[in-house]
Amino acid sequence: MKKANLKKYTDFIVKETSDLLNIDSPTGYTKDAAAWVKKEFEKLGFKAELTNKGGVIVDLTGKDKKNGLLLEAHTDTLGGMVATIKSNGRLQLTNLGGMNPNNAETENVRVVTKFNGIYEGTFQLNNASIHVNGDYDDTKRSWDSCEVVLDEDVKTKEDTEKLGISVGDFVCFEPNVRVTKTGYIKSRFLDDKLSVGILLGLAKYIKDNKITPKRALYAHITVFEEVGHGGSSSVPEGCTEAISVDMGCVGEGLTCTEKQVSICAKDSGGPYSYDIVQGLIKAAKDSGADYAVDIYPHYGSDVEATLRSGNDLKHGLIGAGVYASHGYERSHRDGAENTLRLLIQYSL
């Protein structure tokens, strides 16, 4: 079977992903990213609606309304929040989701105030100068031992408060998006903005080829996945199956690479539906997608939240391989293309 040429759709995915990555959207502060996602699906001609929770539901059309398929991806990311304004005017943070101070150190940040705009700064170890701090190497990086140094002339807590910065303000970490000549996509927060780009690529494929899916097909772009309840609501009526399109894990003990689509058989929430895993593997083989089947030891997905909220659905999880998850992540355009190839075969 000759493989379809999906280069133009992969190019589209990479462009859309890059644009979305540059929109700050830590969990709880996702309105700009959600508005962008809604607009992009509407530009492709599909009906998209914001949920009360702040996510985006997209109707990708389809015939069988009693056997619908829901594809879930999320646009919320890791981040931080101001927990304390210190006496020296610097900020102590609390994490949003699994943001880890060990790989956030020295990153540029943006502090989004409630009423006074956005300020820039850098997330640093307390007393960060190696020439001054003799304990630099031995200090454990934690949210207590690190701080945001504001790019403002502040020396006291009162100075910072005068800027309008307060406890509960969101702190967005710079994604540092880069696409290499060899096709690698490097950025913070590929989890899960790459998958949002892939679902936009699927929508474009449906539009360009004037396809009506054989079954009702929906996308839910969630905004609270990183804290565990993104997919716990907004399942369209008639859906019998839901698949999370999230990052595929790459690391020691697993077989997936950044150039493949990963099919998850089991994660920390238990096994995924046998029928769905079997169907996804068959679709990968039939479409010529390069794939791997893996078990993720420390992972949970939107679709598990969907099931825990009481929905009677079969469930699955796939995604392009992503290395260094929850850090400075890396995938490849081939991984995105193989994920799209599988989705086209499985859902259309």
Coordinates of C-alpha atoms in Angstrom, one line a residue:
M1 CA 0.0 0.0 0.0
K2 CA 1.4 3.4 -1.1
K3 CA 1.8 5.8 1.8
A4 CA 0.0 9.2 1.3
N5 CA 2.2 12.2 1.0
L6 CA 1.5 14.3 4.1
K7 CA 4.4 16.7 3.8
K8 CA 2.2 19.8 3.4
Y9 CA 0.2 18.8 6.5
T10 CA 3.3 18.2 8.5
D11 CA 4.6 21.6 7.5
F12 CA 1.3 23.1 8.6
I13 CA 1.5 21.2 12.0
V14 CA 5.0 22.5 12.7
K15 CA 3.9 26.1 11.9
E16 CA 0.8 25.9 14.0
T17 CA 2.6 24.3 16.9
S18 CA 5.3 26.9 16.8
D19 CA 2.8 29.7 16.9
L20 CA 0.9 28.1 19.8
L21 CA 4.0 27.5 21.8
N22 CA 4.7 31.2 21.8
I23 CA 1.4 31.9 23.5
D24 CA 1.8 31.7 27.3
S25 CA -0.7 29.3 28.8
P26 CA 0.2 27.8 32.2
T27 CA -2.7 25.9 33.8
G28 CA -5.2 28.5 35.0
Y29 CA -4.1 31.2 32.5
T30 CA -5.1 29.8 29.2
K31 CA -7.6 32.2 27.7
D32 CA -5.3 33.6 25.0
A33 CA -4.2 30.1 23.8
A34 CA -7.8 28.8 23.8
A35 CA -9.0 31.8 21.8
W36 CA -6.2 31.2 19.3
V37 CA -7.1 27.5 19.0
K38 CA -10.8 28.3 18.5
K39 CA -10.0 30.8 15.8
E40 CA -7.6 28.4 13.9
F41 CA -10.3 25.6 13.8
E42 CA -12.9 28.1 12.6
K43 CA -10.5 29.3 9.9
L44 CA -10.5 25.7 8.6
G45 CA -14.3 25.9 8.5
F46 CA -15.3 23.9 11.6
K47 CA -17.6 24.9 14.4
A48 CA -15.7 25.5 17.6
E49 CA -17.1 26.6 21.0
L50 CA -15.5 27.6 24.3
T51 CA -16.6 25.6 27.2
N52 CA -17.5 27.2 30.6
K53 CA -14.3 25.6 31.9
G54 CA -12.3 27.4 29.2
G55 CA -11.5 24.6 26.8
V56 CA -12.5 24.3 23.1
I57 CA -14.9 21.8 21.6
V58 CA -14.7 21.3 17.9
D59 CA -17.2 19.5 15.7
L60 CA -15.2 17.8 12.9
T61 CA -18.5 16.5 11.4
G62 CA -19.2 12.8 10.7
K63 CA -22.1 10.5 9.9
D64 CA -22.8 8.1 12.8
K65 CA -23.9 10.4 15.6
K66 CA -24.5 7.5 18.0
N67 CA -20.9 6.1 17.8
G68 CA -18.9 9.3 18.1
L69 CA -15.1 9.5 18.6
L70 CA -13.7 12.2 20.8
L71 CA -10.0 13.2 20.4
E72 CA -8.5 15.1 23.4
A73 CA -5.4 17.2 23.5
H74 CA -4.5 20.0 25.9
T75 CA -3.1 23.5 25.5
D76 CA -2.4 24.2 29.2
T77 CA 1.3 23.9 30.2
L78 CA 3.4 23.8 33.3
G79 CA 4.3 27.1 35.0
G80 CA 4.5 28.9 38.3
M81 CA 2.6 31.3 40.5
V82 CA 3.8 33.9 42.9
A83 CA 3.6 32.4 46.5
T84 CA 5.5 35.1 48.4
I85 CA 7.1 38.5 47.7
K86 CA 10.3 38.3 49.6
S87 CA 11.8 41.1 51.7
N88 CA 14.4 41.8 48.9
G89 CA 11.7 42.3 46.4
R90 CA 12.2 38.9 44.6
L91 CA 9.5 36.3 44.2
Q92 CA 9.2 32.9 45.6
L93 CA 7.0 30.6 43.5
T94 CA 4.8 27.6 43.8
N95 CA 4.6 25.3 40.8
L96 CA 1.7 24.8 38.5
G97 CA 1.6 21.1 37.4
G98 CA 4.9 19.3 37.3
M99 CA 7.2 22.2 36.7
N100 CA 10.5 21.2 38.2
P101 CA 13.0 23.8 39.5
N102 CA 16.0 21.7 38.5
N103 CA 15.4 22.3 34.8
A104 CA 13.7 25.7 35.2
E105 CA 16.8 27.4 36.7
T106 CA 18.1 30.3 34.7
E107 CA 15.0 30.5 32.5
N108 CA 13.5 33.8 31.5
V109 CA 10.0 34.3 32.8
R110 CA 7.0 36.7 32.5
V111 CA 5.0 37.6 35.5
V112 CA 1.4 38.3 34.6
T113 CA -0.2 40.6 37.1
K114 CA -4.0 40.8 37.7
F115 CA -4.3 44.5 36.8
N116 CA -0.9 46.0 36.0
G117 CA 0.4 44.3 32.9
I118 CA 3.4 41.9 32.5
Y119 CA 6.9 42.1 34.0
E120 CA 10.0 40.1 32.9
G121 CA 12.5 38.4 35.1
T122 CA 14.7 35.3 35.5
F123 CA 14.2 32.2 37.6
Q124 CA 17.5 31.8 39.6
L125 CA 19.0 30.0 42.5
N126 CA 19.0 32.2 45.6
N127 CA 22.4 33.8 45.7
A128 CA 23.1 32.6 42.2
S129 CA 26.7 34.0 41.6
I130 CA 29.2 31.1 41.7
H131 CA 32.0 33.5 42.6
V132 CA 30.1 34.4 45.7
N133 CA 28.1 31.3 46.8
G134 CA 30.5 28.6 48.0
D135 CA 27.5 26.2 48.4
Y136 CA 26.3 26.7 44.8
D137 CA 27.1 23.1 43.7
D138 CA 25.6 21.4 46.8
T139 CA 22.4 23.4 47.1
K140 CA 19.3 21.3 46.3
R141 CA 17.1 23.1 43.8
S142 CA 13.6 23.6 45.1
W143 CA 10.9 26.2 45.1
D144 CA 12.2 27.4 48.4
S145 CA 15.8 27.7 47.3
C146 CA 15.1 29.5 44.0
E147 CA 13.5 32.8 43.2
V148 CA 12.4 35.1 40.4
V149 CA 14.8 38.1 40.0
L150 CA 12.7 40.8 38.4
D151 CA 14.1 43.0 35.6
E152 CA 13.0 46.1 37.5
D153 CA 14.7 48.3 40.0
V154 CA 13.3 46.7 43.2
K155 CA 15.1 46.2 46.4
T156 CA 12.2 45.7 48.9
K157 CA 8.9 43.9 49.1
E158 CA 7.2 47.3 49.0
D159 CA 9.0 48.2 45.7
T160 CA 7.6 45.1 44.1
E161 CA 4.1 45.6 45.4
K162 CA 4.1 49.1 44.0
L163 CA 4.5 47.5 40.5
G164 CA 1.2 45.8 41.1
I165 CA 2.7 42.3 41.5
S166 CA 0.9 40.2 44.1
V167 CA 0.5 36.7 45.4
G168 CA -1.4 34.5 43.0
D169 CA 0.0 36.2 39.8
F170 CA 0.9 33.7 37.1
V171 CA 4.5 33.2 36.1
C172 CA 5.1 32.0 32.5
F173 CA 8.4 30.3 31.5
E174 CA 10.0 31.1 28.1
P175 CA 9.4 28.1 25.8
N176 CA 12.5 28.7 23.6
V177 CA 11.0 27.3 20.4
R178 CA 13.4 26.1 17.8
V179 CA 12.9 23.9 14.7
T180 CA 16.2 22.5 13.3
K181 CA 17.1 22.0 9.6
T182 CA 17.1 18.2 10.4
G183 CA 13.4 18.4 11.4
Y184 CA 13.7 18.3 15.2
I185 CA 11.3 20.5 17.2
K186 CA 12.7 21.7 20.5
S187 CA 10.7 23.7 23.0
R188 CA 9.3 23.6 26.5
F189 CA 5.6 22.6 26.4
L190 CA 5.6 20.4 23.4
D191 CA 3.4 18.5 25.9
D192 CA 0.9 19.0 24.6
K193 CA 0.9 21.8 22.1
L194 CA 2.4 19.6 19.4
S195 CA -0.7 17.4 19.7
V196 CA -3.0 20.4 19.3
G197 CA -1.0 21.2 16.1
I198 CA -1.5 17.6 15.0
L199 CA -5.3 17.9 15.5
L200 CA -5.3 21.1 13.5
G201 CA -3.4 19.2 10.8
L202 CA -6.1 16.5 10.8
A203 CA -8.8 19.2 10.5
K204 CA -7.0 20.7 7.5
Y205 CA -6.7 17.2 5.9
I206 CA -10.5 16.7 6.3
K207 CA -11.2 20.1 4.8
D208 CA -8.8 19.9 1.9
N209 CA -10.0 16.4 0.9
K210 CA -13.7 17.2 1.5
I211 CA -14.1 14.2 3.8
T212 CA -17.1 13.4 5.9
P213 CA -15.8 11.0 8.6
K214 CA -17.7 7.7 8.9
R215 CA -18.5 8.5 12.5
A216 CA -19.1 11.7 14.4
L217 CA -15.7 13.1 15.2
Y218 CA -14.9 15.8 17.8
A219 CA -11.9 17.4 19.3
H220 CA -11.7 18.7 22.8
I221 CA -8.7 21.0 23.5
T222 CA -8.6 21.0 27.3
V223 CA -7.0 23.5 29.7
F224 CA -6.5 21.7 33.0
E225 CA -4.8 18.5 32.0
E226 CA -1.6 19.3 33.9
V227 CA -3.5 19.4 37.2
G228 CA -5.6 16.3 36.4
H229 CA -9.1 17.4 35.5
G230 CA -8.8 18.7 32.0
G231 CA -10.9 15.9 30.3
S232 CA -13.4 15.5 33.1
S233 CA -16.2 17.3 31.3
S234 CA -17.6 18.3 27.9
V235 CA -18.1 14.9 26.3
P236 CA -20.4 15.4 23.3
E237 CA -23.6 13.3 23.2
G238 CA -23.3 10.1 21.4
C239 CA -19.5 9.5 21.9
T240 CA -18.6 5.9 22.6
E241 CA -14.9 6.3 22.5
A242 CA -12.2 8.8 23.5
I243 CA -8.5 9.0 22.7
S244 CA -6.0 11.3 24.3
V245 CA -3.6 12.7 21.7
D246 CA -0.7 13.6 24.1
M247 CA 3.0 13.2 24.1
G248 CA 4.5 9.8 23.6
C249 CA 7.2 9.0 26.2
V250 CA 10.8 8.6 25.1
G251 CA 13.4 7.3 27.6
E252 CA 15.4 4.4 29.0
G253 CA 13.4 1.1 29.0
L254 CA 10.9 2.4 26.3
T255 CA 11.1 1.7 22.6
C256 CA 9.6 4.9 21.1
T257 CA 11.8 7.6 19.4
E258 CA 11.0 11.2 18.6
K259 CA 10.3 10.1 15.0
Q260 CA 7.6 7.6 15.8
V261 CA 4.0 7.7 17.0
S262 CA 3.7 6.0 20.4
I263 CA 0.7 3.9 21.3
C264 CA 0.3 3.5 25.1
A265 CA -0.8 0.2 26.4
K266 CA -0.7 1.1 30.1
D267 CA 0.3 4.0 32.3
S268 CA 0.0 4.9 36.0
G269 CA -3.8 4.8 35.7
G270 CA -3.8 1.2 34.4
P271 CA -4.3 -0.4 31.0
Y272 CA -6.0 1.3 28.1
S273 CA -8.9 -0.4 26.3
Y274 CA -7.7 -3.6 24.7
D275 CA -10.0 -3.1 21.7
I276 CA -8.7 0.5 21.2
V277 CA -5.0 -0.4 21.5
Q278 CA -5.5 -3.3 19.1
G279 CA -7.4 -1.0 16.6
L280 CA -4.7 1.7 16.9
I281 CA -1.9 -0.8 16.1
K282 CA -3.9 -2.1 13.1
A283 CA -4.4 1.4 11.9
A284 CA -0.7 2.2 12.3
K285 CA 0.2 -0.9 10.3
D286 CA -2.4 -0.3 7.6
S287 CA -1.3 3.4 7.1
G288 CA 2.4 2.7 7.1
A289 CA 2.9 4.8 10.2
D290 CA 6.2 4.1 12.1
Y291 CA 5.0 3.3 15.6
A292 CA 5.9 1.8 18.9
V293 CA 3.9 0.3 21.8
D294 CA 5.0 1.2 25.2
I295 CA 4.1 1.4 28.9
Y296 CA 4.5 4.7 30.6
P297 CA 5.5 4.3 34.3
H298 CA 4.8 7.9 35.5
Y299 CA 2.0 9.3 33.4
G300 CA -1.7 10.2 33.4
S301 CA -3.9 11.5 30.6
D302 CA -7.0 13.6 29.9
V303 CA -9.0 10.5 28.9
E304 CA -8.5 8.9 32.3
A305 CA -10.0 12.0 33.8
T306 CA -12.9 11.6 31.3
L307 CA -13.5 8.0 32.6
R308 CA -13.1 9.0 36.3
S309 CA -15.9 11.6 35.9
G310 CA -18.3 8.8 35.0
N311 CA -18.4 8.6 31.3
D312 CA -19.0 5.1 29.7
L313 CA -16.3 5.1 27.0
K314 CA -13.6 3.0 25.6
H315 CA -10.3 4.9 25.9
G316 CA -6.9 5.1 24.3
L317 CA -3.7 7.2 24.2
I318 CA -1.3 8.0 21.4
G319 CA 1.2 10.8 20.7
A320 CA 4.4 11.8 18.9
G321 CA 7.5 10.7 20.7
V322 CA 8.8 13.5 23.0
Y323 CA 12.2 13.3 24.8
A324 CA 12.9 15.1 28.1
S325 CA 9.3 15.4 29.1
H326 CA 8.5 18.3 31.5
G327 CA 11.9 19.8 30.7
Y328 CA 13.3 21.2 27.5
E329 CA 11.5 18.8 25.3
R330 CA 12.3 17.5 21.8
S331 CA 10.3 15.8 19.1
H332 CA 10.6 15.5 15.3
R333 CA 8.4 16.4 12.4
D334 CA 8.4 12.6 11.5
G335 CA 6.8 11.8 14.8
A336 CA 4.1 14.4 14.2
E337 CA 3.5 13.0 10.6
N338 CA 3.3 9.4 11.9
T339 CA 0.7 10.5 14.5
L340 CA -1.3 12.3 11.8
R341 CA -1.0 9.2 9.5
L342 CA -2.4 6.9 12.3
L343 CA -5.2 9.4 13.1
I344 CA -6.3 9.6 9.5
Q345 CA -6.5 5.9 9.2
Y346 CA -8.2 5.3 12.5
S347 CA -10.8 8.1 12.6
L348 CA -11.7 8.8 8.9

